[in-house]
Each structure stands twice: as C-alpha cells, then as structure tokens.
XYZ file of N, CA and C in Angstrom:
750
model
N 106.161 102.387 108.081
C 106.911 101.147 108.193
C 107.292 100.658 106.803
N 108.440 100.313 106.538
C 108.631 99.582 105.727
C 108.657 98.058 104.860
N 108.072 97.647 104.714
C 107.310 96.251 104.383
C 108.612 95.572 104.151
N 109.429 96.006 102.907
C 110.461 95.285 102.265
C 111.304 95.087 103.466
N 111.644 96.402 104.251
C 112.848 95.613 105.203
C 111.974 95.343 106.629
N 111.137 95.280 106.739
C 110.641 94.652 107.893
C 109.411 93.603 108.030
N 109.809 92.598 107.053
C 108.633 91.657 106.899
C 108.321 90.787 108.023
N 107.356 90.064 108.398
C 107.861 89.003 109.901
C 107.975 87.781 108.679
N 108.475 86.711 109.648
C 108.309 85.790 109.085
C 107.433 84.764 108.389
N 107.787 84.065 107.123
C 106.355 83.514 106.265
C 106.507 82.224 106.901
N 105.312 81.542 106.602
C 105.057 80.334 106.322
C 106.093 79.993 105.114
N 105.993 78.715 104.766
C 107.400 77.960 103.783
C 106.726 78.373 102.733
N 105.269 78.023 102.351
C 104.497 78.120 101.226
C 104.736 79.656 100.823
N 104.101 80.316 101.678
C 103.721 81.995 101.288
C 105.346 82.472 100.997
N 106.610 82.154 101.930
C 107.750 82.508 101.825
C 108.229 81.912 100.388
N 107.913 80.546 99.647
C 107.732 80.641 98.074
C 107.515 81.144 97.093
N 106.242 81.791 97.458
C 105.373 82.781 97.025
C 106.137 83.958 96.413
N 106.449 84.455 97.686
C 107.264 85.813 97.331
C 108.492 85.345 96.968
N 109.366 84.575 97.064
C 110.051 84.568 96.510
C 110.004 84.617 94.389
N 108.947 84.082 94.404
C 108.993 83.495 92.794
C 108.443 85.035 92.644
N 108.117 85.670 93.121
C 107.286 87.201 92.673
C 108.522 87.929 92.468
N 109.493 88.098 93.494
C 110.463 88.541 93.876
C 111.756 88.561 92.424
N 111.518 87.475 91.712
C 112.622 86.689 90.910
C 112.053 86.966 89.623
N 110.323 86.824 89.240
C 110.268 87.557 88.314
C 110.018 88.675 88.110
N 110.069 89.135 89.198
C 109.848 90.816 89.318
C 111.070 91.355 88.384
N 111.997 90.946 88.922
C 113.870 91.459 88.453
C 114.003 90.919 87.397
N 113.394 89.919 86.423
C 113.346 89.295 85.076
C 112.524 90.261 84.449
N 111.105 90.386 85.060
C 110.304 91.438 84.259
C 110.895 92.705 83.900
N 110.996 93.013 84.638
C 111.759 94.484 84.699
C 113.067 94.992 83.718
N 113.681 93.501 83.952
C 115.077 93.754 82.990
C 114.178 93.505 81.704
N 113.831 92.724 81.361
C 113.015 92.505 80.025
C 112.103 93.709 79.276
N 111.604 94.180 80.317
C 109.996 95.458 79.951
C 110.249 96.326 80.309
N 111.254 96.476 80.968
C 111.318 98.378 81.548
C 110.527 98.397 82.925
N 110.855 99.467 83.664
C 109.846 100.243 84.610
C 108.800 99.823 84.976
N 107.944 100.397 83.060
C 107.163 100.518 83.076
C 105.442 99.212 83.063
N 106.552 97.572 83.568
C 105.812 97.002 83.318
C 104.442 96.722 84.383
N 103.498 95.843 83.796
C 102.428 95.746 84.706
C 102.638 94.581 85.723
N 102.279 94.666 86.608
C 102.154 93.835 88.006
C 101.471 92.629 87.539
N 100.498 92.676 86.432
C 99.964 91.355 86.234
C 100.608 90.506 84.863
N 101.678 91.734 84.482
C 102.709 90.556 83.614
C 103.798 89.568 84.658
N 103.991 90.727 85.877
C 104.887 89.770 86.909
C 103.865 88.648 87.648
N 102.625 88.942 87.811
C 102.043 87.691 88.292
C 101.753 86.304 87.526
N 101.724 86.695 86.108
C 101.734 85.619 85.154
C 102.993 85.077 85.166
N 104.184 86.001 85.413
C 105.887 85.213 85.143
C 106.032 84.638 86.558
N 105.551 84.738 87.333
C 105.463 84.217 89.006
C 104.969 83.054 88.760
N 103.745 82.976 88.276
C 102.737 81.748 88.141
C 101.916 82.063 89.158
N 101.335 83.043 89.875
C 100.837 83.238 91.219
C 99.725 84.107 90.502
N 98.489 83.942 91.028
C 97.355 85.168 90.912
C 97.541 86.460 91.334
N 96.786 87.116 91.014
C 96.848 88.908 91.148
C 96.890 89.143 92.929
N 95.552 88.523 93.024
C 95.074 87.902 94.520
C 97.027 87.936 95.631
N 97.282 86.853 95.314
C 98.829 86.381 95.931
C 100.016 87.337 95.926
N 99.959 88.321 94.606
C 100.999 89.455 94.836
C 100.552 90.271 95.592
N 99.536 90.950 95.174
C 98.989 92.038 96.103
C 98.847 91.375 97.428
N 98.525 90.693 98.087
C 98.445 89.863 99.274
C 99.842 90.279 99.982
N 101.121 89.823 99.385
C 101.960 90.762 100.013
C 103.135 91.424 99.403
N 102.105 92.348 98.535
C 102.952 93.686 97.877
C 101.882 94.536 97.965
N 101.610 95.971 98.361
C 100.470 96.459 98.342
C 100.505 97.088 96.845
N 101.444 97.728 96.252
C 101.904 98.294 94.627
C 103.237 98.036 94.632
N 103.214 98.307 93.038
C 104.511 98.143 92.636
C 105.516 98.886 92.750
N 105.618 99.952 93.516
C 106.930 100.361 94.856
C 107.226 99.528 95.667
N 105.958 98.817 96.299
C 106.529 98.209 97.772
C 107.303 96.774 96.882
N 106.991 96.143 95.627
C 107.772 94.767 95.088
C 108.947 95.197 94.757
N 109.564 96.305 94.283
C 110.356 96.878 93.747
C 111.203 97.227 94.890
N 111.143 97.475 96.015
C 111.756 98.022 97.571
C 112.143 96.655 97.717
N 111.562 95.872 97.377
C 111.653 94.030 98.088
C 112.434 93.953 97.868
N 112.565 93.711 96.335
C 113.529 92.504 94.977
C 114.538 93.765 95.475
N 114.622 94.864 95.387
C 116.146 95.636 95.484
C 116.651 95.559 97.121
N 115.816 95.438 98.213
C 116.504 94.788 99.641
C 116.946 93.296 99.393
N 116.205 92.568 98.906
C 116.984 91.334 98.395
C 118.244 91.358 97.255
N 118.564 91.919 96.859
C 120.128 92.164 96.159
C 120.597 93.014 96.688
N 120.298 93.415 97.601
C 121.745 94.431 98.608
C 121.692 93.162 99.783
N 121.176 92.785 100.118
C 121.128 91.884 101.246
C 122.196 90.840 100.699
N 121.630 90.196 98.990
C 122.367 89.303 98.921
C 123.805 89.490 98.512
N 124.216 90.435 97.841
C 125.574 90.865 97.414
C 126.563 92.621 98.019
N 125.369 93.134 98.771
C 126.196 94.237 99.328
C 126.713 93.911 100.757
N 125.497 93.962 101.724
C 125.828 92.938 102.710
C 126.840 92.399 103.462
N 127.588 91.258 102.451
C 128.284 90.503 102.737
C 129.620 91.044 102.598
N 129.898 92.387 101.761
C 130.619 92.969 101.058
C 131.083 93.653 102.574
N 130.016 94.255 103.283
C 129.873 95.249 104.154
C 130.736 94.698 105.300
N 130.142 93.316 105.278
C 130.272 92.819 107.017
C 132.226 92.490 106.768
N 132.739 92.183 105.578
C 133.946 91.678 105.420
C 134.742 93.285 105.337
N 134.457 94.118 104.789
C 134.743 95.603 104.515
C 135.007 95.959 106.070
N 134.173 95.745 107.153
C 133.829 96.229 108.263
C 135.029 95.846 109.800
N 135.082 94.632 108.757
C 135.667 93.708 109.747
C 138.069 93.708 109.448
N 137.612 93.986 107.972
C 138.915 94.289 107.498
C 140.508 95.499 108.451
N 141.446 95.375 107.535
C 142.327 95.978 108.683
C 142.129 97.134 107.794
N 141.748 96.977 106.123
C 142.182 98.426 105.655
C 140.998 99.283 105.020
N 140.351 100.337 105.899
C 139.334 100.591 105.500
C 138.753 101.094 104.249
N 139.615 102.300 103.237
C 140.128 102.427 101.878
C 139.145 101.216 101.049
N 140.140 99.815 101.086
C 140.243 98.924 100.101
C 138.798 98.659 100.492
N 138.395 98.499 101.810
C 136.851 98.013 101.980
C 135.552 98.289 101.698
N 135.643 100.212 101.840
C 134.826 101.281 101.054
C 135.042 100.998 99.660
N 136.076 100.958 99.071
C 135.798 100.763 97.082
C 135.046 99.496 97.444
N 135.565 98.247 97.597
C 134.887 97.315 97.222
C 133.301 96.805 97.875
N 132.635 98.240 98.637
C 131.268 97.940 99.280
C 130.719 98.678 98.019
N 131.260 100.029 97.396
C 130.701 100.522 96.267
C 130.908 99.737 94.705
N 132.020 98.946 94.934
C 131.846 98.010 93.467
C 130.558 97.070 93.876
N 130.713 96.381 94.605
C 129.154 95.475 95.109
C 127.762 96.317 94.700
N 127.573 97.446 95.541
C 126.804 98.942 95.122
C 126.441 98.672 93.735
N 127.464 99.357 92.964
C 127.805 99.713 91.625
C 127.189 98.243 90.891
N 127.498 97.322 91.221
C 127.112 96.276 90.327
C 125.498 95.960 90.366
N 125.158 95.744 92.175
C 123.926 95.949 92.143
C 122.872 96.980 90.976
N 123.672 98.298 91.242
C 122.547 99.361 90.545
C 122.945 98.875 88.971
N 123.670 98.767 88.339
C 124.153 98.153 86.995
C 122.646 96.927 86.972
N 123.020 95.755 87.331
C 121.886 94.941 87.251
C 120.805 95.147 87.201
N 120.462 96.242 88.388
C 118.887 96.276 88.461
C 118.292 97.304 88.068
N 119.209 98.192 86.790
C 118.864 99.653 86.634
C 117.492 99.903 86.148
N 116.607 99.096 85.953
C 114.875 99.020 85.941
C 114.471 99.376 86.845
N 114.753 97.905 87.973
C 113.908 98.103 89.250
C 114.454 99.866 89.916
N 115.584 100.134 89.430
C 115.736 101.467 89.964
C 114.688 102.405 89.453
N 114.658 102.447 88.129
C 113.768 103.359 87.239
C 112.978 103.244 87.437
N 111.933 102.010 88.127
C 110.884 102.380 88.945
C 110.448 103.174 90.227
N 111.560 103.277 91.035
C 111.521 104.105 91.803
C 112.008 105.796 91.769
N 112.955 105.763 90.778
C 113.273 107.122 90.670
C 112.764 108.356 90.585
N 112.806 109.149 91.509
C 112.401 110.766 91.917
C 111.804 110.524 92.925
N 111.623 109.090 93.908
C 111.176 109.386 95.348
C 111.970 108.990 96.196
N 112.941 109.970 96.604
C 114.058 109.530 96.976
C 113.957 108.811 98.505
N 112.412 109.155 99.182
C 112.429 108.777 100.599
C 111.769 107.592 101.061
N 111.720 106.881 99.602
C 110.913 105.500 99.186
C 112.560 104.432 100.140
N 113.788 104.722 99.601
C 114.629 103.391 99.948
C 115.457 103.896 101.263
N 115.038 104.591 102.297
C 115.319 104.883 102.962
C 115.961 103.668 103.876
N 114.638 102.982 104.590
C 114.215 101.503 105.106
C 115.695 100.961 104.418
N 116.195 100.904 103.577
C 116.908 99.432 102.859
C 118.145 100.335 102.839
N 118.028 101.371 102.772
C 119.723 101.966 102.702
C 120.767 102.221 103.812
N 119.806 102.629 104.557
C 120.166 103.269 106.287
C 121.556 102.496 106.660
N 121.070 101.103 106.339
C 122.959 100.548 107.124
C 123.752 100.527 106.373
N 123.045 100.853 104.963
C 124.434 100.845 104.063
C 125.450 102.344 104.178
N 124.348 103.287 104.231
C 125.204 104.777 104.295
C 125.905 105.008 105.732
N 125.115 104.157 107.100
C 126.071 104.322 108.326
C 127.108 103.117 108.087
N 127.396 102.110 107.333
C 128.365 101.457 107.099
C 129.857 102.512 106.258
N 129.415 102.710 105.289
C 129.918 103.880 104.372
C 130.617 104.895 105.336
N 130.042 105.395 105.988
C 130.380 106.706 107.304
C 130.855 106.196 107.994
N 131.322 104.458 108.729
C 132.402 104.216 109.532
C 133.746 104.118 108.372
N 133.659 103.132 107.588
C 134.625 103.075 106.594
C 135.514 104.972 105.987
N 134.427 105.525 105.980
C 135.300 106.799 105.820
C 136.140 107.265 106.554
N 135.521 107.418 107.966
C 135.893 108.073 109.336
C 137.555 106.921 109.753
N 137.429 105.740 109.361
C 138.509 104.569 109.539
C 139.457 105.108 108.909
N 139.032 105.008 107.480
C 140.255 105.668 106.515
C 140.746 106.305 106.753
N 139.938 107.616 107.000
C 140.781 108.904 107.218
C 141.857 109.063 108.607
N 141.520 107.990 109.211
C 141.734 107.826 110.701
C 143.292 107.161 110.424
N 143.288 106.152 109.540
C 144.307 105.610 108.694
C 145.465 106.155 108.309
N 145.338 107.504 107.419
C 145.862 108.448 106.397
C 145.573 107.918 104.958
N 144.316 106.997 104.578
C 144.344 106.670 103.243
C 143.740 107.069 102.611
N 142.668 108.125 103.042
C 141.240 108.786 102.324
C 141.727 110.344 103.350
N 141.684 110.626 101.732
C 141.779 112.317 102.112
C 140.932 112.901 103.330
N 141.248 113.519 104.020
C 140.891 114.327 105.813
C 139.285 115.377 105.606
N 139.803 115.529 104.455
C 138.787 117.124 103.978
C 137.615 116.290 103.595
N 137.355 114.862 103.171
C 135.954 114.679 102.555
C 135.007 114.616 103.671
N 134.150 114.764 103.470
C 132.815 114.856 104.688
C 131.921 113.884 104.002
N 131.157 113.047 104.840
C 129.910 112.353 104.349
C 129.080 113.016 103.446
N 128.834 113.969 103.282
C 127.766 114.595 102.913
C 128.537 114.519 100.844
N 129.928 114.992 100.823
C 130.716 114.810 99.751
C 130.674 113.222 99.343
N 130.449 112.413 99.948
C 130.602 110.908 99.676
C 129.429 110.541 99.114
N 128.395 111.143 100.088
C 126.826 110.784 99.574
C 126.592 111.086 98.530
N 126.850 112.151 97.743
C 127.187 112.856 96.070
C 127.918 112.384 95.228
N 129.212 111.897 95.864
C 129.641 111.069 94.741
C 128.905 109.654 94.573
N 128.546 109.039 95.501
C 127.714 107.578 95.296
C 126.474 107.901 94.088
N 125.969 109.122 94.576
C 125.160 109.705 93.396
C 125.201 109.903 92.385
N 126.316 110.183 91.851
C 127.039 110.725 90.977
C 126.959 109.207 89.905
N 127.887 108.252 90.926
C 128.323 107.256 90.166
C 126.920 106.229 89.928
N 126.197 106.255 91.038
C 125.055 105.409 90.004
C 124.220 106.350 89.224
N 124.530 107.186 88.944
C 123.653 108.031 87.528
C 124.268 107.511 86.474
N 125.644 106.866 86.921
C 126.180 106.421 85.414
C 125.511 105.152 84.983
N 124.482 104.385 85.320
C 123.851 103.211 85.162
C 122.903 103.893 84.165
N 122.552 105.289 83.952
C 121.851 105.523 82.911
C 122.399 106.369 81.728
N 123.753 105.785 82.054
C 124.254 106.819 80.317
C 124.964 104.869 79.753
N 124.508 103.864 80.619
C 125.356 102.584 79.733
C 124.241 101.566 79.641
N 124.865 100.228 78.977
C 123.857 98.921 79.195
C 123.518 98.544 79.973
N 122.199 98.004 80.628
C 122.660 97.769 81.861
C 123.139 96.476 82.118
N 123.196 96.481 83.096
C 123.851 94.704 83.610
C 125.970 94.737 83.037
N 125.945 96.291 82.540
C 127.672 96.208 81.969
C 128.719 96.773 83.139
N 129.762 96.691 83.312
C 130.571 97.496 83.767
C 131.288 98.140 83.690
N 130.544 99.103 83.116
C 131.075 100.867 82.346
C 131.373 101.634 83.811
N 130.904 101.259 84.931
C 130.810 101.899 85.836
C 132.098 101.797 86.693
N 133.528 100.849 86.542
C 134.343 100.542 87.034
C 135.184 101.704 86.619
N 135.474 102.574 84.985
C 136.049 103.652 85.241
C 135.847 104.651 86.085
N 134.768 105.366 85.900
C 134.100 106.473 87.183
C 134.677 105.556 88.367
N 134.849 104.788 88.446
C 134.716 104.597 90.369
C 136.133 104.531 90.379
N 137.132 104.217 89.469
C 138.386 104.412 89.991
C 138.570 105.792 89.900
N 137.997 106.649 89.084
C 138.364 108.410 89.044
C 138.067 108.894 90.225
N 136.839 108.413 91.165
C 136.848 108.571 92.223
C 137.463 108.475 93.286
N 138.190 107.336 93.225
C 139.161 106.669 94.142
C 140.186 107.218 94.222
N 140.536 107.619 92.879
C 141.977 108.863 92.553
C 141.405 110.092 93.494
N 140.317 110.371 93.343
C 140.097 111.771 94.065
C 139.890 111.774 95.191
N 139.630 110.597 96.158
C 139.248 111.011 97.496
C 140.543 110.129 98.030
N 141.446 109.188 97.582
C 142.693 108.587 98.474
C 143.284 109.825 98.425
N 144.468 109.493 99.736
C 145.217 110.450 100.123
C 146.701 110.350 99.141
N 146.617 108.859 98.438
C 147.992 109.289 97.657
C 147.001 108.245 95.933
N 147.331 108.729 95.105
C 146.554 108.257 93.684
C 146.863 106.662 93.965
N 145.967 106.044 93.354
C 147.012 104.634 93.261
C 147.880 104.353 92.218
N 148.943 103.504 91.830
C 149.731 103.351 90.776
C 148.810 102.622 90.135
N 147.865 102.446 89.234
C 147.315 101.509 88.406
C 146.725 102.036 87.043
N 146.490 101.799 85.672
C 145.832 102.237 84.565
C 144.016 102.391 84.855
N 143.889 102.852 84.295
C 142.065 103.339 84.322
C 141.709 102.406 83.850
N 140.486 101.353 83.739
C 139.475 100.550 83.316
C 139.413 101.089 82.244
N 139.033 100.440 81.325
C 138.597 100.747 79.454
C 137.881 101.662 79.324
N 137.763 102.539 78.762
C 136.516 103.551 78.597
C 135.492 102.267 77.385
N 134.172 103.201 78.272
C 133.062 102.230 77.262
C 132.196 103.746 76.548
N 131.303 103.297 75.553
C 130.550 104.197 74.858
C 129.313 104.687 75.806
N 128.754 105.799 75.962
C 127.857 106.660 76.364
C 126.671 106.320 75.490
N 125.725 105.331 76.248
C 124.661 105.401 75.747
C 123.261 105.614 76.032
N 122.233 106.011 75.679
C 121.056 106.838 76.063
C 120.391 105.706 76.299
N 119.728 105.539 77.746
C 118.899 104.128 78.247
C 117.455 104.576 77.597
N 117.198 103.761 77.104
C 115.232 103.798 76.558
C 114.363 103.790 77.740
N 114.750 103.090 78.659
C 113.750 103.764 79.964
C 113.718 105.196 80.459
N 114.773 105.792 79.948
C 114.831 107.347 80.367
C 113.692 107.788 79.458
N 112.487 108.993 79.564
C 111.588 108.727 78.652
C 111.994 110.274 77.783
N 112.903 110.951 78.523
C 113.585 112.220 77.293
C 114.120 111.544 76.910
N 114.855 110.189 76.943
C 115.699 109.440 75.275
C 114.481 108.578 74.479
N 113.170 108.868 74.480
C 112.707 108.079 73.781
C 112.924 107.760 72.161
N 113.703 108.850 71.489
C 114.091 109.076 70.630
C 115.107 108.635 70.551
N 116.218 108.003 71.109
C 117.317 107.863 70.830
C 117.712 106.403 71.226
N 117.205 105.556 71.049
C 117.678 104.317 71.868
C 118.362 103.474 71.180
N 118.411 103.986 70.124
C 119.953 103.304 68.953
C 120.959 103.759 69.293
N 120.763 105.181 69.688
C 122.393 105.525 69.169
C 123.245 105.654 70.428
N 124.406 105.426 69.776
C 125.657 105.216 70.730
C 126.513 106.186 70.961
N 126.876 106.672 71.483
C 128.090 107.991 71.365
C 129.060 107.139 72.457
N 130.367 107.000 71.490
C 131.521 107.017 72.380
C 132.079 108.509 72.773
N 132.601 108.547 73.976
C 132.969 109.197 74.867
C 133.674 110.537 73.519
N 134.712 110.444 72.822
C 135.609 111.170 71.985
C 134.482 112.029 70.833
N 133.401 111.308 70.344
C 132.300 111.824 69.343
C 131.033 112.271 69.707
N 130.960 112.586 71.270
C 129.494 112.787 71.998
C 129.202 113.915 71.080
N 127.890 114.200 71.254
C 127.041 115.062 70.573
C 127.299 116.745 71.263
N 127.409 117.591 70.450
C 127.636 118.933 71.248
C 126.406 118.874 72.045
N 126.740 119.260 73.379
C 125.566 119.228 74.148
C 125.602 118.248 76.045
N 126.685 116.931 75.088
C 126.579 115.551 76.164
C 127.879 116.163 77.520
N 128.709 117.243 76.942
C 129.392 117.115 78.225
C 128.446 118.236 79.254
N 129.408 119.519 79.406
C 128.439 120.101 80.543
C 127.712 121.122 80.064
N 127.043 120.865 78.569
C 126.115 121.812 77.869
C 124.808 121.402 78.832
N 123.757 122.560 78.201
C 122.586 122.332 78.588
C 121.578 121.105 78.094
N 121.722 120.401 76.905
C 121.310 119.689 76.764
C 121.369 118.382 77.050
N 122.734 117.696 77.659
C 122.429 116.727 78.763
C 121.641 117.283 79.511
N 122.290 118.562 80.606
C 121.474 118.766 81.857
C 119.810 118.208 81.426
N 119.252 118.985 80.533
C 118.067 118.595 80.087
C 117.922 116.649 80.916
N 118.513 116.157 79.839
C 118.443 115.163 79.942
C 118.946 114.230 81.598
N 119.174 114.864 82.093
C 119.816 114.159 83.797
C 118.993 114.627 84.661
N 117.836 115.769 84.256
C 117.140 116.185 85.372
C 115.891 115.446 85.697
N 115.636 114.605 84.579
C 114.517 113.438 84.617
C 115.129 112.943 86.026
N 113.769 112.437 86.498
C 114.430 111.686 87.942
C 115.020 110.309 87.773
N 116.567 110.360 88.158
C 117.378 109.599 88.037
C 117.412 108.072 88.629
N 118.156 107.037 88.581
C 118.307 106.221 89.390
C 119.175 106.352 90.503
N 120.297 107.458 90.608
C 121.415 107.708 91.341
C 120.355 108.287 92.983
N 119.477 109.304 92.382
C 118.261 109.642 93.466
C 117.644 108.917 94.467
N 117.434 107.349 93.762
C 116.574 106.510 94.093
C 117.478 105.632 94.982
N 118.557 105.472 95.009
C 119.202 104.284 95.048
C 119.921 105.023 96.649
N 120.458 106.534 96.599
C 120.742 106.945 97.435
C 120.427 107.469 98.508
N 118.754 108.059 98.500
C 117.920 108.723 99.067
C 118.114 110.260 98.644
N 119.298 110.573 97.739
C 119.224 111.883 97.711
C 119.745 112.587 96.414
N 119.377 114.267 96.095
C 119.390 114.743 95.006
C 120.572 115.146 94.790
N 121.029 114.932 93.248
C 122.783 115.718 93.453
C 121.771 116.764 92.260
C-alpha cells in the first residue's frame, strides 16, 4: 500500500502536522541535498522525531508525500483541464510542462528516490493513464504522429526529466528539450523559434560530479566526452531522477 497516495483522513491538528513536515521536507531538501537527515526536517517542522516518524515510516515514504503533494497541486489540475480540452496535442505539452516544472523544483526530493523506480508507482499511475488518453486523442486528431506508441512516450518523459540533472534546479532549461520533442512527435513541426539554449551543468547531488560542481559547460564548449562519448554515459548511469519520477529505465 501506498501511504503517500492513500492516507485516510487526519484530525486538523495531526493534518498540520504533516503538513509543516511536508513543507520543510521540500525546503530541506532544496537547501541540503538528498542526502539530508530526517531530524534536520523535524527541527525545520518544529515537530519531534516521535511526530514524523508517527506518520512517515522513512525518508522514502516523506519524500513519496511532499512529491504526491506537488503533482496533486500543479499537475493535476493541468490534467483535468488537458482532459477536458478540444485539442489533445496542446493538452499533452502543457501536462508535461506542469511535469517538467514539478521535476525542475523538486530535483532533490527526486534524488532521493532515484534507482527505485517501483517506489512512485502509487502517485504516477493517473498521470501515465492520463498521458495514454491524450496520445491516443491526438493521434485520433491527426496532430501527434500515428507511429508513436506509449511505450516511446514513456522514454521520452524519461529522457526529458534526466535533463533536471545536467541544469539548476528550480530553472527552465528544460523548455528547450520539450519543444525538440514536440517537433518530433507532432504530425506537422510547429512554426515557432526554440527556447534559449541554457549551459549544461553537473548537479552536486549527482555523487560521480562530486568533483565538479563549479563548472559550467555551455552547450558549444562541452568537454570531449559530454555528448554521446563514454564519459557522460559514465556519468547518466548513476540512478537518475528521470527513473524515479517515471517508474522506468531509459
């Protein structure tokens, strides 16, 4: 069972509770990395050790929470208007910009979960059968190419939140990739210019960049190695956030 998406209902007090756990969980995290301790989030809560664990059993199940609570609060809503829309196309990009921004924001709480991909199962499920009507619409449409299959969609979603660990987080470096995408799976390109290219940079929570958390490579000066040499690969096979976020391995 999944705790995060199937809580019953709190009391007002205890439903406080978690909330303030919940809020500095996603402060901690952006602040400390990953790798922080549960009893730095119970001190930024103001709540005893006692009160988190009470209802978080570890710091997977707080981390499943705080990330069902930002898809709830900003994908969601994205979904139900996407769902309800006449044009399915425009509704799929903008459930993955929502997506995309989410994993941008919370690319910690991701990095805590990353390499168990069957941890966000519970919290994803309506997002990927939402995703799989919006495709099947489109294509139904003529606006999304005939030939993509879910299984091709699920890879690119992958694809594109791995890019939350080559930028800042909380930036939106991630709006180019998603229009290159958009070029590749509509059935006719759109007329519009590409989003700005931003610089390629090595996240310090990745722990093969522990060495590198200064440096910047824009896209034109990457290091021999960063496009499809072996030494990114090196570096992308650490377990990703794109893994975590999707349920699955590209």
């Amino acid at each position: 069972m999944n705790r995060a998406a199937d809580r019953k209902p709190l009391r007002a007090d205890a439903a406080r509770n978690v909330d303030k756990i919940i809020t500095a969980a996603r402060l901690c995290f952006r602040e400390h990395g990953p790798e922080v301790p549960l009893q730095t989030i119970a001190v930024t809560a103001g709540v005893g050790p006692a009160t988190l664990f009470r209802n978080f059993a570890d710091k997977e199940e707080l981390v499943l929470a705080a990330l069902h609570r930002q898809l709830g609060l900003l994908v969601d809503p994205v979904i139900e208007e996407a769902l309800a829309g006449p044009d399915a196309a425009d509704g799929l990009f903008r459930v993955i910009d929502a997506l995309m921004g989410v994993a941008s924001e919370e690319a910690n709480l991701l990095g805590a979960v990353a390499g168990r991909r069957g941890l966000l199962t519970g919290i994803t499920g309506d997002l990927i059968e939402s995703v799989a009507v919006l495709l099947g619409r489109g294509q139904g449409q003529g606006t999304l190419r005939s030939d993509i299959s879910m299984t091709d969609l699920i890879r690119l979603l992958a694809m594109l939140i791995g890019v939350v660990d080559t930028m800042e987080a909380g930036s939106d470096a991630w709006r180019r990739p998603v229009a290159l995408v958009e070029d590749a799976i509509r059935s006719e390109r759109p007329h519009r210019p590409l989003p700005p290219q931003a610089p390629c940079r090595a996240r310090p929570s990745t722990p093969s960049l522990a060495g590198a958390r200064s440096r910047t490579w824009p896209w034109p000066e990457m290091p021999q190695g960063c496009g499809a040499g072996s030494s990114w690969r090196r570096v992308t096979s650490q377990p990703s956030s794109s893994a975590a976020l999707t349920g699955s391995e590209t």
